[in-house]
Tab-separated table of C-alpha atoms in Angstrom:
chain	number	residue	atom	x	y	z
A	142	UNK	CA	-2.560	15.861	-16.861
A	143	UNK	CA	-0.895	12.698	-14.217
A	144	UNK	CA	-0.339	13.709	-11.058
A	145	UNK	CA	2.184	11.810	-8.927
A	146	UNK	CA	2.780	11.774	-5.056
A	147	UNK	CA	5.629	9.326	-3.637
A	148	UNK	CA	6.568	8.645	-0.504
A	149	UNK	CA	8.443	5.529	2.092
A	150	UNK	CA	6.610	2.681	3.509
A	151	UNK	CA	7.398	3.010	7.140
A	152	UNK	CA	9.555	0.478	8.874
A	153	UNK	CA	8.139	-2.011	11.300
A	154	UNK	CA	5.618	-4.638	11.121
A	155	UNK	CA	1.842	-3.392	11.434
A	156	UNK	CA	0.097	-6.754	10.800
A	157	UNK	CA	1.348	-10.644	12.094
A	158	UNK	CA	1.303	-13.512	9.432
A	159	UNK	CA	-2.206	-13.584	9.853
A	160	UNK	CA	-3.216	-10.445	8.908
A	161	UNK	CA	-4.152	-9.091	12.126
A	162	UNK	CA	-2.554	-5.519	13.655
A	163	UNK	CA	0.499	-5.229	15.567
A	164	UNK	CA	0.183	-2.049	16.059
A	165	UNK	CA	-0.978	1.071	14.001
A	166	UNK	CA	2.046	3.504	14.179
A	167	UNK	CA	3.553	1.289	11.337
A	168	UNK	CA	0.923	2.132	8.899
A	169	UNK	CA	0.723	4.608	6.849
A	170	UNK	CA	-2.752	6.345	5.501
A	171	UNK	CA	-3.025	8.404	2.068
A	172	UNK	CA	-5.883	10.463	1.185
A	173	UNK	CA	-6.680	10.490	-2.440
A	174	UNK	CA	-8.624	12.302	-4.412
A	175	UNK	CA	-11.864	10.426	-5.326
A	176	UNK	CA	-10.607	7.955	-7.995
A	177	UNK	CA	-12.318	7.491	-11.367
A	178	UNK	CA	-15.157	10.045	-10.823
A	179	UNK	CA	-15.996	11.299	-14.402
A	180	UNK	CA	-15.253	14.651	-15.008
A	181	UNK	CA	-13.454	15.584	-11.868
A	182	UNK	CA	-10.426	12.892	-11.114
A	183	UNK	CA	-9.498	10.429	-13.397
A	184	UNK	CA	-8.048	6.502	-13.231
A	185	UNK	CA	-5.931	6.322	-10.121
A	186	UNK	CA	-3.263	3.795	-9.579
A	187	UNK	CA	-0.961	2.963	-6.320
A	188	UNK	CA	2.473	1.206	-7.016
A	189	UNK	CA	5.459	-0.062	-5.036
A	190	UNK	CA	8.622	-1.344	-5.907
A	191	UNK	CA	11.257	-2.869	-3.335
A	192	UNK	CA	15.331	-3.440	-2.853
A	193	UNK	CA	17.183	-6.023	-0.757
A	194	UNK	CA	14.392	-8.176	0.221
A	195	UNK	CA	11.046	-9.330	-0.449
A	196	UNK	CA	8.215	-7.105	1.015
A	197	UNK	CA	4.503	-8.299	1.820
A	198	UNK	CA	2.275	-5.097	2.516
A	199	UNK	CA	-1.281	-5.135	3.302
A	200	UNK	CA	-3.173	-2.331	1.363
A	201	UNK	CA	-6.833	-2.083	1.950
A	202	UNK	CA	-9.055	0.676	0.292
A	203	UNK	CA	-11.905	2.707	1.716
A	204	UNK	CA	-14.683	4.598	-0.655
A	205	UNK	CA	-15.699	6.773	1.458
A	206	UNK	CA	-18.331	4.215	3.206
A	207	UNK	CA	-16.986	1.186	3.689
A	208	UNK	CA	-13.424	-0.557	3.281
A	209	UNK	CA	-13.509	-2.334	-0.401
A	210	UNK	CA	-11.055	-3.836	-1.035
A	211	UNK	CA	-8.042	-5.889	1.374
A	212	UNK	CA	-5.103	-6.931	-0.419
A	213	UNK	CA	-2.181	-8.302	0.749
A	214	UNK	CA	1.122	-8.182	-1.993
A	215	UNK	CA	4.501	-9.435	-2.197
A	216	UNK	CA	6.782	-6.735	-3.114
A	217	UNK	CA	10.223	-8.650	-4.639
A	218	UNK	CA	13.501	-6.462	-5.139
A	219	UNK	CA	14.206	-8.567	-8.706
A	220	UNK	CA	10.765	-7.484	-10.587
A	221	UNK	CA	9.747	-3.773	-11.826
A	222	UNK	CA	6.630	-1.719	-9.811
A	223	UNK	CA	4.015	-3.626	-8.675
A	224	UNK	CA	0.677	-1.292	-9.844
A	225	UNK	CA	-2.637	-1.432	-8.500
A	226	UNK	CA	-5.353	0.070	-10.273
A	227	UNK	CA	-7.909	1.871	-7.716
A	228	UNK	CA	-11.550	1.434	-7.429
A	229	UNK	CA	-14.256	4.009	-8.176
A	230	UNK	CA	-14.027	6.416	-5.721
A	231	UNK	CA	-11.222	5.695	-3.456
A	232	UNK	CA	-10.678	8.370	-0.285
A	233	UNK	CA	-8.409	6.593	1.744
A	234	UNK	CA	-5.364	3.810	1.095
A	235	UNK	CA	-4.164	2.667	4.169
A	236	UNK	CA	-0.563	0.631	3.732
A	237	UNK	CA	1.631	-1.649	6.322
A	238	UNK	CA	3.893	-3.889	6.624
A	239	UNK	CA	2.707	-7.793	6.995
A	240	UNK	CA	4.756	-10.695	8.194
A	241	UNK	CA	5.366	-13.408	5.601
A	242	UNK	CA	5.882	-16.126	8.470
A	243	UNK	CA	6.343	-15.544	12.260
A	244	UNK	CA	9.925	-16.053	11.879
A	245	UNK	CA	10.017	-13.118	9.413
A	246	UNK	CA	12.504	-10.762	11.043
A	247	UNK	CA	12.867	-8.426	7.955
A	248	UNK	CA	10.881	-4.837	8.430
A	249	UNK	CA	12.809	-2.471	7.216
A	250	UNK	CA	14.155	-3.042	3.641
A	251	UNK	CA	13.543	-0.462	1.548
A	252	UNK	CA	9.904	-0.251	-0.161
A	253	UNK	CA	8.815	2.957	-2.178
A	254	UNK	CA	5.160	3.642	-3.482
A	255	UNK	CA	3.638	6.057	-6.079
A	256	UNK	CA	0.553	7.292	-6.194
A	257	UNK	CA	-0.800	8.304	-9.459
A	258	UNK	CA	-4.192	9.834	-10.384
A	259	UNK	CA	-5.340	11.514	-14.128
């Protein structure tokens, strides 16, 4: 049986338009269970989906070592959910808000994300 847990990106910029951190309290930090592990959780997937303006977020995942995977994804009010399946064995999704360009000025439109593990 899915599981679902939802929740708000917060507002405010936590990386510059080069990818590198403002400032932490602007992120945001799930822990999941351990995606994909046979027999205990199932295939895990993290989505968001935006209004008013376009969104780029910076989600990275960490396996319990090391962080896997960076990715950096433009969230756009016009299309549906943006899903992101989630590696083997994902603890930790950490999600922020990234500047587009340094004149980007918009950090708080609305941006939603679901977390969803079998």
């Amino acid at each position: 049986m899915a599981t679902f847990q939802l929740g708000d990106v917060p507002h405010g910029f936590a990386y510059n338009e080069d990818g590198n951190l403002i400032h932490y309290k602007h992120v945001i930090l799930l822990a999941t269970p351990a995606a994909n592990q046979s027999g205990v959780w199932g295939d895990s997937w993290i989505s968001f989906g935006s209004d008013w303006a376009e969104t780029r977020l910076r989600v990275a995942v960490h396996d319990g070592a090391a962080w896997v995977w960076v990715k950096h994804i433009d969230v756009k009010p016009a299309d549906g959910r943006i899903a992101q399946q989630l590696p083997p064995g994902t603890q930790k999704i950490s999600i922020g808000r990234e500047k587009k360009t340094a004149g980007d000025f918009v950090d708080n439109a609305p941006v939603g994300w679901l977390l969803e593990v079998k």
